[in-house]
Short mmCIF file of C-alpha atoms and ligand atoms in Angstrom, two decimals:
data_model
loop_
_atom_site.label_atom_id
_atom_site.label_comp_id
_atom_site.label_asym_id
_atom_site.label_seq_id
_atom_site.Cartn_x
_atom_site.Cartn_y
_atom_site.Cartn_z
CA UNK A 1 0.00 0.00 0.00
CA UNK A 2 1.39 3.72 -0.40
CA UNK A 3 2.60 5.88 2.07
CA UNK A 4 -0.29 8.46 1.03
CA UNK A 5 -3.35 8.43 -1.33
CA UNK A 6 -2.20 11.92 -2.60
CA UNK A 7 0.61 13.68 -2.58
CA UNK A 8 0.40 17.38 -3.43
CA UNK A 9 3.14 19.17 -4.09
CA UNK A 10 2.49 23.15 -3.25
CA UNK A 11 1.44 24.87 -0.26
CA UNK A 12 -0.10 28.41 -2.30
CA UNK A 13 -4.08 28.32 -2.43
CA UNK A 14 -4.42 26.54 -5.06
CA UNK A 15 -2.61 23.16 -3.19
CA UNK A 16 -3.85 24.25 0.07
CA UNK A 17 -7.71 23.81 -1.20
CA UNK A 18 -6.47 20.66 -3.06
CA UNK A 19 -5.00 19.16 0.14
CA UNK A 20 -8.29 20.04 1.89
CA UNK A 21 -10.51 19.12 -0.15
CA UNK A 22 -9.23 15.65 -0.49
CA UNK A 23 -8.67 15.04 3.05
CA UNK A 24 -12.36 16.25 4.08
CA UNK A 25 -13.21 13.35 1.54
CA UNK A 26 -11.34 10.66 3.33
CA UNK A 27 -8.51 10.53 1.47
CA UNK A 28 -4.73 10.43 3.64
CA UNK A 29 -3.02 13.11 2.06
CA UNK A 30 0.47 14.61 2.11
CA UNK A 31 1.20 18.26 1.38
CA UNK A 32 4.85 18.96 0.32
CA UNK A 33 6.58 22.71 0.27
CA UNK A 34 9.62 23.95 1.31
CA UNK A 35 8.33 27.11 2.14
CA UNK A 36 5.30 27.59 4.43
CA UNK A 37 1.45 27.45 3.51
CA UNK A 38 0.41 30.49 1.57
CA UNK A 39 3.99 32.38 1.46
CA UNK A 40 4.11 32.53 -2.18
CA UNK A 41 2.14 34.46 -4.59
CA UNK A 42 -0.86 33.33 -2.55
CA UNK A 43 0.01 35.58 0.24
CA UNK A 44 0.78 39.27 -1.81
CA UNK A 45 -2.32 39.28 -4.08
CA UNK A 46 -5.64 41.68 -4.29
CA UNK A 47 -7.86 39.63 -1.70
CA UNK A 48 -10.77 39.53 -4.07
CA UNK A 49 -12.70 36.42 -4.79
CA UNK A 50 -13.12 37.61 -8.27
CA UNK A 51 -15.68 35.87 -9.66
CA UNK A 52 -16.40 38.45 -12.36
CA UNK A 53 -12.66 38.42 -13.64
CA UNK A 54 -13.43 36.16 -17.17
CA UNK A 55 -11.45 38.51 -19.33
CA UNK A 56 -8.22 37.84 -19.88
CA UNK A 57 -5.12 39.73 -20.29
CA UNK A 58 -4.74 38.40 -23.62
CA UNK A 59 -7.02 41.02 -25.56
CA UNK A 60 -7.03 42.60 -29.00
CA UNK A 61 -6.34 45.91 -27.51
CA UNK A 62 -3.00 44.76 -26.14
CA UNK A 63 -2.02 44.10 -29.58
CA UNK A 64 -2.98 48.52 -30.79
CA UNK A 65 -1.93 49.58 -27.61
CA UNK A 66 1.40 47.34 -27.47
CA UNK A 67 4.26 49.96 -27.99
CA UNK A 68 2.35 52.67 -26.25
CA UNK A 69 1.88 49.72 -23.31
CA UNK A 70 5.57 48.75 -23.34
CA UNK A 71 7.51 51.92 -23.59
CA UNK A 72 5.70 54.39 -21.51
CA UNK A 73 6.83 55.22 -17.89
CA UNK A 74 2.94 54.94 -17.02
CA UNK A 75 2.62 51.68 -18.16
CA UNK A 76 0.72 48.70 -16.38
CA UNK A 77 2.52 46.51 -18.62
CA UNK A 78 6.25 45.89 -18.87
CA UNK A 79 7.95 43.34 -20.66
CA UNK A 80 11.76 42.50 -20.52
CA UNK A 81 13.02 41.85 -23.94
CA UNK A 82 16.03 39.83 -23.20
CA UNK A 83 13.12 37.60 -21.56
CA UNK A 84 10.77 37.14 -24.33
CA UNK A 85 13.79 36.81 -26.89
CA UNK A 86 14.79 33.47 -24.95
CA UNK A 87 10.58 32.56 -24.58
CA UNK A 88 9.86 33.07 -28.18
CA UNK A 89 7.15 30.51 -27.93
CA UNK A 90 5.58 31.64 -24.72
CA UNK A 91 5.20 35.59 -26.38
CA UNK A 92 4.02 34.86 -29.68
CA UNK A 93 1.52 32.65 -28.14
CA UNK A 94 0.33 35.00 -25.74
CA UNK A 95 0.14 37.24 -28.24
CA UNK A 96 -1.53 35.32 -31.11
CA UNK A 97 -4.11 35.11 -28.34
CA UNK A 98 -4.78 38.65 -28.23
CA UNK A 99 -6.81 37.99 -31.59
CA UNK A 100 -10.50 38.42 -30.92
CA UNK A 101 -11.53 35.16 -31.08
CA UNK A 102 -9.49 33.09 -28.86
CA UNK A 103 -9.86 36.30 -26.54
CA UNK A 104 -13.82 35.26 -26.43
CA UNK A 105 -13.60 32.06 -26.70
CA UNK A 106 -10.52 32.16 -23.30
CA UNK A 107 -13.31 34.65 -21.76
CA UNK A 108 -15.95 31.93 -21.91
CA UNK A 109 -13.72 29.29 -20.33
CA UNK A 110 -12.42 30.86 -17.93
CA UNK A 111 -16.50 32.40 -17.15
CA UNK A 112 -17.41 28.54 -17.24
CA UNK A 113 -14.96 27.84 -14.37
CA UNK A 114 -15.67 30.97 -12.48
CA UNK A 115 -19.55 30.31 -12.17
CA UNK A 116 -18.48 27.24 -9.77
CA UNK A 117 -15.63 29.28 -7.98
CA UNK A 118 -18.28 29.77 -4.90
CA UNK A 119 -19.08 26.67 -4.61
CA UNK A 120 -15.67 25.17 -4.64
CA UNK A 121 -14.65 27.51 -1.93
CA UNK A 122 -17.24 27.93 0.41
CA UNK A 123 -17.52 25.09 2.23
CA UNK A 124 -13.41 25.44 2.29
CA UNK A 125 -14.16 28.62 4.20
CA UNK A 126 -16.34 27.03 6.30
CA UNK A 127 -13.83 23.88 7.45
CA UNK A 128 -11.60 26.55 8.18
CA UNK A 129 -13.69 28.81 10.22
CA UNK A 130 -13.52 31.54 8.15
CA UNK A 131 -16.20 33.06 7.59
CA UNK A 132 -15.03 36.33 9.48
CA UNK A 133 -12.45 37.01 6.99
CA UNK A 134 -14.70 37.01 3.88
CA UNK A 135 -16.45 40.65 3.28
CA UNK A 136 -19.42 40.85 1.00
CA UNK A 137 -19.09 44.20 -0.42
CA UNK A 138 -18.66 43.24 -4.38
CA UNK A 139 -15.47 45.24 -6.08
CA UNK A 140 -15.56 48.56 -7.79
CA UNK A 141 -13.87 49.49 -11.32
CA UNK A 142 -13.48 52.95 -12.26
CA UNK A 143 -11.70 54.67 -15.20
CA UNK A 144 -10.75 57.79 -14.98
CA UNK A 145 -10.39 58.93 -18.24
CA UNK A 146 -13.86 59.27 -21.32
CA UNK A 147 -11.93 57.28 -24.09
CA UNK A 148 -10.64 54.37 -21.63
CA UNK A 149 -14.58 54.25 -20.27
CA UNK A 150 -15.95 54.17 -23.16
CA UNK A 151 -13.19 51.60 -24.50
CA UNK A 152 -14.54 48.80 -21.59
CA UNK A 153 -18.20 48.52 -23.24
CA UNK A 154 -17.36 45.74 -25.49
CA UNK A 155 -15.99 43.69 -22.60
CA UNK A 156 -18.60 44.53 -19.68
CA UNK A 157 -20.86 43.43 -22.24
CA UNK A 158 -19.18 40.13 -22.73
CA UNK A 159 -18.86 39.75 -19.13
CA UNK A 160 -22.78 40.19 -18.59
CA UNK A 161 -23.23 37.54 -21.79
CA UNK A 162 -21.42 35.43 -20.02
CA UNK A 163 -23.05 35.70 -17.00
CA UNK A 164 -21.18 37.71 -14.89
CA UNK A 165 -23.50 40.27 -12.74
CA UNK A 166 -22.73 43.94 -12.63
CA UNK A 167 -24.19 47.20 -12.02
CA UNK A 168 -23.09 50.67 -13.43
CA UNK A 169 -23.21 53.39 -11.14
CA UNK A 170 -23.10 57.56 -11.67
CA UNK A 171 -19.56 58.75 -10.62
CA UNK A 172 -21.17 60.67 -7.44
CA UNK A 173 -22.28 57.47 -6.83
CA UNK A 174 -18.78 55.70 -6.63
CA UNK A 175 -17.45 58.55 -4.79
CA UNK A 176 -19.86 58.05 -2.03
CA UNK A 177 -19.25 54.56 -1.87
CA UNK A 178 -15.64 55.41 -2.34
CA UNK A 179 -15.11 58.78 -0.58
CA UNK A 180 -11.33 58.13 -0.35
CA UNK A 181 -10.83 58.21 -4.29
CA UNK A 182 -8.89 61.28 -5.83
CA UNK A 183 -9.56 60.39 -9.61
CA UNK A 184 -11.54 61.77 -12.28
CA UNK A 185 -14.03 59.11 -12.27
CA UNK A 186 -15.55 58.99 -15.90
CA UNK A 187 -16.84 55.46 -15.54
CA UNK A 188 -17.65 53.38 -12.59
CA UNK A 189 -18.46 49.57 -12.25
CA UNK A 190 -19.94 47.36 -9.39
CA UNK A 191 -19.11 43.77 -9.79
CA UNK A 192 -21.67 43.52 -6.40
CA UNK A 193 -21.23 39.33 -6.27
CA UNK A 194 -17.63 39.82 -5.80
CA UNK A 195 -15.99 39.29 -1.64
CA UNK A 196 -12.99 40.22 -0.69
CA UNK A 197 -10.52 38.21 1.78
CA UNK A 198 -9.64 40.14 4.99
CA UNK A 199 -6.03 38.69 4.59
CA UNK A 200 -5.41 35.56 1.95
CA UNK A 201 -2.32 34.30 4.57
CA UNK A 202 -4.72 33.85 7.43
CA UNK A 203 -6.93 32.51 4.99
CA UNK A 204 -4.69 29.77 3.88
CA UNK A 205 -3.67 29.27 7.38
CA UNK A 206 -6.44 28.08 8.31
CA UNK A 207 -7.41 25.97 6.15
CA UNK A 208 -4.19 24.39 6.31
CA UNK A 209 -4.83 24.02 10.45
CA UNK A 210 -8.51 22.29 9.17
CA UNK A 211 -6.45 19.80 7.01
CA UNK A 212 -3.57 19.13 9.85
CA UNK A 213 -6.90 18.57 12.27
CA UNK A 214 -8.21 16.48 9.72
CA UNK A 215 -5.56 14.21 9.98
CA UNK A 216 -3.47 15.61 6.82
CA UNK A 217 0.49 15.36 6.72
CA UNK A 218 2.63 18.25 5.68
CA UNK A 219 6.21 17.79 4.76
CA UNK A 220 8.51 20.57 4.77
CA UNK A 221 10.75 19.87 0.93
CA UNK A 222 10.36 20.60 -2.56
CA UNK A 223 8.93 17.71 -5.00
CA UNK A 224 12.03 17.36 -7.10
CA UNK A 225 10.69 14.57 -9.06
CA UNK A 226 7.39 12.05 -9.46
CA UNK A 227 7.82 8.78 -11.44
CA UNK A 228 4.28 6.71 -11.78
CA UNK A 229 3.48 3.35 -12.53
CA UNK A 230 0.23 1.86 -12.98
CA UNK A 231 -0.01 1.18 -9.25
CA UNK A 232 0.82 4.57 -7.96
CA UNK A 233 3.32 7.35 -7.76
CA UNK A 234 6.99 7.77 -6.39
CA UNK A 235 8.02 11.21 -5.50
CA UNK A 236 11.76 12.38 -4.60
CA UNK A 237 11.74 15.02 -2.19
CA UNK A 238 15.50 16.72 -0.76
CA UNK A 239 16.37 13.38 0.15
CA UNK A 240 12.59 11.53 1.21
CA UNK A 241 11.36 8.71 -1.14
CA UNK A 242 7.77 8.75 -1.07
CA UNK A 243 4.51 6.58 -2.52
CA UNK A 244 1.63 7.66 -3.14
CA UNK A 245 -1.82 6.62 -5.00
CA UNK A 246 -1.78 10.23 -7.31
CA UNK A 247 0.37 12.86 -7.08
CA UNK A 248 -1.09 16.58 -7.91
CA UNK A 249 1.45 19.01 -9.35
CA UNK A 250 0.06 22.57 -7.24
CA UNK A 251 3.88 24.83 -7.24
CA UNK A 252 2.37 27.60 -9.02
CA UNK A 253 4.51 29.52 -11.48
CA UNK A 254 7.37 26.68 -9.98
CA UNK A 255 5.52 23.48 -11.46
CA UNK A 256 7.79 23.23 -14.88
CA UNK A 257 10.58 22.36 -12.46
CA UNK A 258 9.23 18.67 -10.99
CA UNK A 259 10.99 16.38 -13.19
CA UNK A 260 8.23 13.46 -14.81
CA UNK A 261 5.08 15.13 -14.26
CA UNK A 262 4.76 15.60 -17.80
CA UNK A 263 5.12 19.64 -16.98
CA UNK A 264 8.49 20.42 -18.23
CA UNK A 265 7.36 20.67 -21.69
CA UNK A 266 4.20 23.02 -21.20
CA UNK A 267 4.10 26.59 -21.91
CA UNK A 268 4.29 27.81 -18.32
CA UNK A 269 5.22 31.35 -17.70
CA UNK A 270 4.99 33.77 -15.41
CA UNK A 271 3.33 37.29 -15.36
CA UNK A 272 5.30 39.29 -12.25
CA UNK A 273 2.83 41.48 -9.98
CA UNK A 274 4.03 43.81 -7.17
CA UNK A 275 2.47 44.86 -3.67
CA UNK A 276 3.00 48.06 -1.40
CA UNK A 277 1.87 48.22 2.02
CA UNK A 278 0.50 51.12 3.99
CA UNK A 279 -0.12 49.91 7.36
CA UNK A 280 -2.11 52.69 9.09
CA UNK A 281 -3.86 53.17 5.81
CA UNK A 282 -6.68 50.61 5.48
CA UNK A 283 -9.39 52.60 5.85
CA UNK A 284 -8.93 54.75 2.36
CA UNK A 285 -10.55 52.05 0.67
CA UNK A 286 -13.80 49.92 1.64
CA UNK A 287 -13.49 47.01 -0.91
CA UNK A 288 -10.79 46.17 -3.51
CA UNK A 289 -11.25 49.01 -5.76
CA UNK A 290 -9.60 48.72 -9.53
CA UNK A 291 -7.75 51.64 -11.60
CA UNK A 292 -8.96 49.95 -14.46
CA UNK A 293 -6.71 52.00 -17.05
CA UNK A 294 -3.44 51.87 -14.35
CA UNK A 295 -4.00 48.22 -13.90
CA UNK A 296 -3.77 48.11 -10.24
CA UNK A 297 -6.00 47.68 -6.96
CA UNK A 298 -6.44 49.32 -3.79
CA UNK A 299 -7.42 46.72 -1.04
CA UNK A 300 -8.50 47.00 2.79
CA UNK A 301 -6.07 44.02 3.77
CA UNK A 302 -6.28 43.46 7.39
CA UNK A 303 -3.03 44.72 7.93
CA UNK A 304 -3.16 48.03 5.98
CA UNK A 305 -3.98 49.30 2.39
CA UNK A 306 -2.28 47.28 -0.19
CA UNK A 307 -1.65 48.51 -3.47
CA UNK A 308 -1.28 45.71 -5.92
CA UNK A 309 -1.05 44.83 -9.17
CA UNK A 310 0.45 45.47 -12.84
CA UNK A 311 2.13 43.10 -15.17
CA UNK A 312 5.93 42.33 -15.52
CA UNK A 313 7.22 39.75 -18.22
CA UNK A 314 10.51 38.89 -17.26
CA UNK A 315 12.34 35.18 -15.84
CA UNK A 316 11.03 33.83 -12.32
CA UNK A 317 14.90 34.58 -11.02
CA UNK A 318 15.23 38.15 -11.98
CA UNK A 319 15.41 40.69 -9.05
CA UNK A 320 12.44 43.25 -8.76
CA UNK A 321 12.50 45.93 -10.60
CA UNK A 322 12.67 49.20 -8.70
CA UNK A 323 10.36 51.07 -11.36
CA UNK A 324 7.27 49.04 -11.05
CA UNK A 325 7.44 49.60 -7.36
CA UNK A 326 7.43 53.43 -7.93
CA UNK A 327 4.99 53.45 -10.39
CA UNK A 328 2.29 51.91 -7.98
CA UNK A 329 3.53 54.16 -5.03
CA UNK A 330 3.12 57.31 -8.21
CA UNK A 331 -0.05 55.91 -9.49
CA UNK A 332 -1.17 55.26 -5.99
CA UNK A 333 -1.06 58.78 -4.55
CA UNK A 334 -3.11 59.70 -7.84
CA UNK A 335 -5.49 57.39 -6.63
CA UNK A 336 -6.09 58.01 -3.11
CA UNK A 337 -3.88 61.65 -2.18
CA UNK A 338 -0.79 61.53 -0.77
CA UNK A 339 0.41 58.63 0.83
CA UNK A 340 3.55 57.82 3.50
CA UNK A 341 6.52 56.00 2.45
CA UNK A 342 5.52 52.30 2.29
CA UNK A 343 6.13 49.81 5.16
CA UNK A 344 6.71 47.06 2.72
CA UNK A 345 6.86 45.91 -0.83
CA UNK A 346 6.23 42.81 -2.56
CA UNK A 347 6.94 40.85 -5.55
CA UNK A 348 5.07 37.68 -6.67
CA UNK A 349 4.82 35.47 -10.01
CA UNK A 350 1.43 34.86 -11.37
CA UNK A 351 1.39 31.19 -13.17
CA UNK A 352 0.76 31.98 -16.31
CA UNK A 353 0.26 29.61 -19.82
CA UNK A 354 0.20 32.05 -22.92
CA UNK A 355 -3.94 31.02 -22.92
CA UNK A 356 -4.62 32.57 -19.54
CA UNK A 357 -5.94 29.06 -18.79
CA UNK A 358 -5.11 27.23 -15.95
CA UNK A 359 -3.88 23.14 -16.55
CA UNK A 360 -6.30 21.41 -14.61
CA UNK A 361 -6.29 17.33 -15.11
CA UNK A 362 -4.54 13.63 -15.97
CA UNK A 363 -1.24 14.28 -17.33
CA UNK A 364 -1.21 13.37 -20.86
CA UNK A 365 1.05 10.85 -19.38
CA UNK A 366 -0.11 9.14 -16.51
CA UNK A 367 -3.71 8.93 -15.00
CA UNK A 368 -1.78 8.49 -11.83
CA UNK A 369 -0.24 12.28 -12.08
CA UNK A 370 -3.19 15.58 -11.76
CA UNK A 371 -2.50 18.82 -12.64
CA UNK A 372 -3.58 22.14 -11.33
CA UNK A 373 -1.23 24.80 -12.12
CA UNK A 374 -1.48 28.21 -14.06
CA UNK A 375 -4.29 30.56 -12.62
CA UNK A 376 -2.80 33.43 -13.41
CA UNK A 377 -4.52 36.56 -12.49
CA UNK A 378 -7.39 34.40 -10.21
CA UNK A 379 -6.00 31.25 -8.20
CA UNK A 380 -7.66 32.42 -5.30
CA UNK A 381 -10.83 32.91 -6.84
CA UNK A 382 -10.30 29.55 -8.39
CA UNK A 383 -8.47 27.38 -5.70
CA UNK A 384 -11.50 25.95 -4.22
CA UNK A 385 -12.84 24.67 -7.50
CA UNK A 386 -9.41 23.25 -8.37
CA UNK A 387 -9.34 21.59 -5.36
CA UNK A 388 -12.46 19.79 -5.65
CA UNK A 389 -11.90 18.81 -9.73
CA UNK A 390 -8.85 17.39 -8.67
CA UNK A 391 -10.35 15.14 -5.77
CA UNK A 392 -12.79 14.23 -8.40
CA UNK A 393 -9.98 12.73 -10.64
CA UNK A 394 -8.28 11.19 -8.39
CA UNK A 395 -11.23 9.51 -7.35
CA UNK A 396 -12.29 8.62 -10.84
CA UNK A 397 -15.63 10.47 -10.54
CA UNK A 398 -16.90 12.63 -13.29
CA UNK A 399 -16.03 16.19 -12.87
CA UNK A 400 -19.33 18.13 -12.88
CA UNK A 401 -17.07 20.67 -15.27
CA UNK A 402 -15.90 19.66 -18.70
CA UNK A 403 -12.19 19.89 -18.37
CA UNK A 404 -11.17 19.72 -21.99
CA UNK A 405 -10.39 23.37 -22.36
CA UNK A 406 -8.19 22.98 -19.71
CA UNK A 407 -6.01 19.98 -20.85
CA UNK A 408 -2.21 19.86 -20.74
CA UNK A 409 -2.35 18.67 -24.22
CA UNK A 410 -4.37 21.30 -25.77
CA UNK A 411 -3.52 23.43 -28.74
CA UNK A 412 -2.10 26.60 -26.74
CA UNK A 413 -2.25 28.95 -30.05
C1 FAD B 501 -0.26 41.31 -7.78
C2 FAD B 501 -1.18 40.13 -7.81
C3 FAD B 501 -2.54 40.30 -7.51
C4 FAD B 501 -3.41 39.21 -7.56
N1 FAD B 501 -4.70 39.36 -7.17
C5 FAD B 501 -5.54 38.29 -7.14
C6 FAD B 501 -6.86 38.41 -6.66
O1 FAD B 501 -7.28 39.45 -6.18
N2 FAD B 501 -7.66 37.32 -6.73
C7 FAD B 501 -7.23 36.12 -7.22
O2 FAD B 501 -8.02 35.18 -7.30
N3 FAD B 501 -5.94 35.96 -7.61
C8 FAD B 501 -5.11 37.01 -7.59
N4 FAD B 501 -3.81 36.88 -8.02
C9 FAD B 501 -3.38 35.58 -8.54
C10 FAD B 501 -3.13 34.58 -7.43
O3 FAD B 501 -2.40 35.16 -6.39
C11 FAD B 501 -2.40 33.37 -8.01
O4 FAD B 501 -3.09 32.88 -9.14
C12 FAD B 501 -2.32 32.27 -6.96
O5 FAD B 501 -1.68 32.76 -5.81
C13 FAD B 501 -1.57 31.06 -7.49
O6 FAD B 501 -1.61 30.11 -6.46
P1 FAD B 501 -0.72 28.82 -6.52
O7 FAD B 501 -1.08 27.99 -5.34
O8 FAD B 501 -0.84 28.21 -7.88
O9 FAD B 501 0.77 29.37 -6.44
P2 FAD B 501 1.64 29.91 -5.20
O10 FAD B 501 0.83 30.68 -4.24
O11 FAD B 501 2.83 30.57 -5.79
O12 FAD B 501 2.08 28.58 -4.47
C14 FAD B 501 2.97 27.67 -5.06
C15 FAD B 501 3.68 26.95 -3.94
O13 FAD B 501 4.46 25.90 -4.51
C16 FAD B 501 5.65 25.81 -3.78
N5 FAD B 501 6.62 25.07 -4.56
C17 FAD B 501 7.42 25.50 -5.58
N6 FAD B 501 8.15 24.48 -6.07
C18 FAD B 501 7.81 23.39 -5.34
C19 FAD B 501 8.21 22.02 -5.39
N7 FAD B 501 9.13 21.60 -6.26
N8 FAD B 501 7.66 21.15 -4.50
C20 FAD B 501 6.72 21.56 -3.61
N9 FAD B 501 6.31 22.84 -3.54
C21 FAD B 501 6.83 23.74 -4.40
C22 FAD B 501 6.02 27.24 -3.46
O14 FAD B 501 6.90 27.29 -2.34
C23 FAD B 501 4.65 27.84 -3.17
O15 FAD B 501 4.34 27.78 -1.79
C24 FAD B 501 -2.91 37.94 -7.96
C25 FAD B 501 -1.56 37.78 -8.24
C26 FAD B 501 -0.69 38.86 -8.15
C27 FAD B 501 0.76 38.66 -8.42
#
C-alpha cells in the first residue's frame, strides 16, 4: 500500500484547497513545500474572490496599444526583452491570443470555471472557520479617463453575456461609496457578487490548520521529481522517497521544475505582480477598488492598504524591478492623495500559460499524475474549485465541469 493516497506538491491556495478538499473526503493526504502554507504568490495578491474576472489579459487591444503599453513610464505593462527573446514561444503565443476570437472564446472558459468558484470555496471557508475574513461588499472598477470608459463597453458586455453580474453606477455614486478616491471618475463599475478576503495568509492558514486537524500530513521539501506506474506514484523530495496513489502538481509559477510530471514541456510562464503596504492606511478604501486603465488595486487588507497589481514579463529569477514599485507608489497617490513612504513591498509570479488558462487534469502521461497549475490573475478565486476537480480525478468520478479546455495537451495557439 502507499505511504499516502495523494501527494500534493504546493502549499499556495491553489494546493492548500487541493489538500483540503481531499482530506475532508477521506482521502490520507500529504502536502509537500519547502516554504510555508500560503507564502508565495498566494500571500501578496488583491484579496478579491473575483468571480467576475473572465477577461483575460490576452485582448485585442494589447495588440494597438502594445508599444504605447511597453515603452511608456505609465505603463501597467512591462515586458523584458532579453526575456521574451529566450521565450519566443511563450510571447508569440500569448500574443496570437490577443486575436478576438481566442480572446472570447478564453473569456468563456475561464467564465465557465468561475460560475463554480463559490461553490468550490465555500464550504473550504467554512472547514476553516472563516467566515469572518470574507467581506461581501462586491469590487468597484473605475476609469478615470472618457476614451478608456468608453473603450470597456465591449468587454462589460461580454462579461454580462457570459453571466457575470454587474451594475453601473453615476460617478457621485462611486465617490460616495468610495469617498477616499482622488480620480476623475468617468466610468464606474460594481461587480456587487464579488468578496474580498480580509487577509489571503490567514486565509490559507487556516485551512491548512482544518487539514492538519483532519488528519493531513505536511512535509517541509520541494517535489524534485514524481515517477508513476500503474499502481501509484513515487516522488523524490530533498532526500525523502515517497509513494503515493496520485500525485497533484500545485507549485504555481514553480511546477515546470518537478521532473516526470509531464510539466516540463508546457508553456508555463509567469506574469510578475508587485504589492505596497501602507499599514495605518486601510481605511482609504472599503473594498478592492480597480484603476482599471493603471491596472492596479487598492485593497482593505487586514493589515493596511495594499496597493497591488500590474504586469511584468521577465524570468522567475530576476530581481524586482525598482520602477514598477514606484509606479504603484506614483499611481497610488493619484489614486487616493498623498500617501507615506511604504512599510513594505512585494513581488510575486502569477502562473501563467500564454492562454490565460489554468492546466487542470490527468497528465497526458499518466492517470496516476493531476494537474492544477497556471491561474494566473485568479487562483484564489479559483483554488476551491481546483481543489475539488482534482479530488474528483483522483477519485475517478466525473467532474461536474468539462475539463477539456483545460487539458495539458491542448492546442495553446
Ligand atoms: C499582484 C497580484 C494580484 C493578484 N490578485 C488576485 C486576486 O485578487 N484574486 C485572485 O483570485 N488571484 C489574484 N492573483 C493571482 C493569485 O495570487 C495566483 O493565481 C495564486 O496565488 C496562485 O496560487 P498557486 O497555489 O498556484 O501558487 P503559489 O501561491 O505561488 O504557491 C505555489 C507553492 O508551490 C511551492 N513550490 C514551488 N516548487 C515546489 C516544489 N518543487 N515542490 C513543492 N512545492 C513547491 C512554493 O513554495 C509555493 O508555496 C494575484 C496575483 C498577483 C501577483
Amino acid at each position: 500500500m502507499a505511504d499516502y493516497d495523494i501527494a500534493v506538491a504546493g502549499a499556495g491556495a491553489v494546493g492548500v484547497c487541493t489538500a483540503l478538499w481531499a482530506q475532508m473526503r477521506g482521502h490520507r493526504v500529504l502536502l509537500a513545500d519547502p516554504n510555508p502554507p500560503g507564502s508565495g504568490t498566494s500571500y501578496g495578491n488583491a484579496c478579491t474572490l473575483a468571480t467576475y474576472a473572465c477577461l483575460p489579459v490576452n485582448d485585442p487591444s494589447v495588440l494597438t496599444a502594445l508599444p504605447q503599453l511597453m515603452f511608456s513610464r505609465d505603463s501597467p505593462l512591462s515586458l523584458s526583452y532579453a526575456h521574451a527573446l529566450r521565450n519566443p514561444r511563450w510571447m508569440l503565443s500569448f500574443l496570437a491570443n490577443c486575436r478576438a476570437a481566442p480572446s472570447r472564446r478564453i473569456s468563456a472558459h475561464l467564465a465557465e470555471l468561475l460560475s463554480h468558484a463559490d461553490a468550490g470555496i465555500n464550504p473550504l471557508i467554512e472547514a476553516a472557520g472563516a467566515q469572518d475574513l470574507v467581506v461581501e461588499r462586491g469590487q468597484l472598477s473605475v476609469w478615470s479617463t472618457a476614451a478608456a470608459a468608453e473603450a470597456a463597453t465591449a468587454g462589460l458586455e461580454r462579461r454580462r453575456s457570459l453571466g457575470v453580474p454587474w451594475r453601473e453606477l453615476a460617478p457621485d455614486e462611486a465617490l460616495e461609496m468610495e469617498p477616499g478616491l482622488r480620480l476623475p471618475v468617468k466610468r464606474a463599475v460594481h461587480f456587487h457578487a464579488a468578496r474580498h478576503l480580509r487577509d489571503p495568509l490567514d486565509f490559507i492558514t487556516r485551512m491548512h490548520q482544518a487539514f492538519t486537524a483532519l488528519g493531513g500530513t505536511t512535509l517541509t521539501a520541494a517535489v524534485e521529481a514524481v515517477s508513476a506506474s500503474d499502481s501509484g506514484v513515487a516522488l523524490q523530495a530533498e532526500g525523502q522517497s515517497l509513494t503515493a496513489g496520485h500525485a497533484v502538481i500545485a507549485s504555481g509559477a514553480f511546477s515546470g521544475r518537478i521532473t516526470g510530471a509531464g510539466t516540463e514541456q508546457l508553456p508555463l510562464g509567469t506574469e510578475r505582480g508587485y504589492h505596497l503596504m501602507f499599514r495605518d492606511e486601510a481605511q482609504r478604501v472599503t473594498r478592492p477598488v480597480g484603476w482599471s486603465e493603471a491596472g492596479f488595486y487598492a485593497v482593505p487588507h487586514a493589515q493596511g492598504l495594499r496597493l497591488t497589481g500590474t504586469v511584468e514579463i521577465a524570468a522567475l529569477d530576476a530581481p524586482a524591478n525598482p520602477r514598477r514599485l514606484a509606479y504603484l507608489a506614483r499611481k497610488g497617490a493619484e489614486m487616493l492623495g498623498a500617501l507615506p513612504e511604504p512599510d513594505s513591498e512585494w513581488l510575486g509570479f502569477r502562473p501563467t500559460i500564454p492562454d490565460s488558462l489554468p492546466v487542470i487534469g490527468r497528465s497526458p502521461q499518466s492517470d496516476r499524475v493531476i494537474h492544477a497549475f497556471g491561474h494566473q490573475h485568479i487562483g484564489l478565486t479559483l483554488g476551491g474549485i481546483t481543489g475539488r476537480l482534482v479530488a474528483d480525478l483522483a477519485e475517478g468520478r466525473q467532474p461536474n465541469i468539462d475539463l477539456a479546455p483545460y487539458a495539458a495537451d491542448r492546442a495553446y495557439a
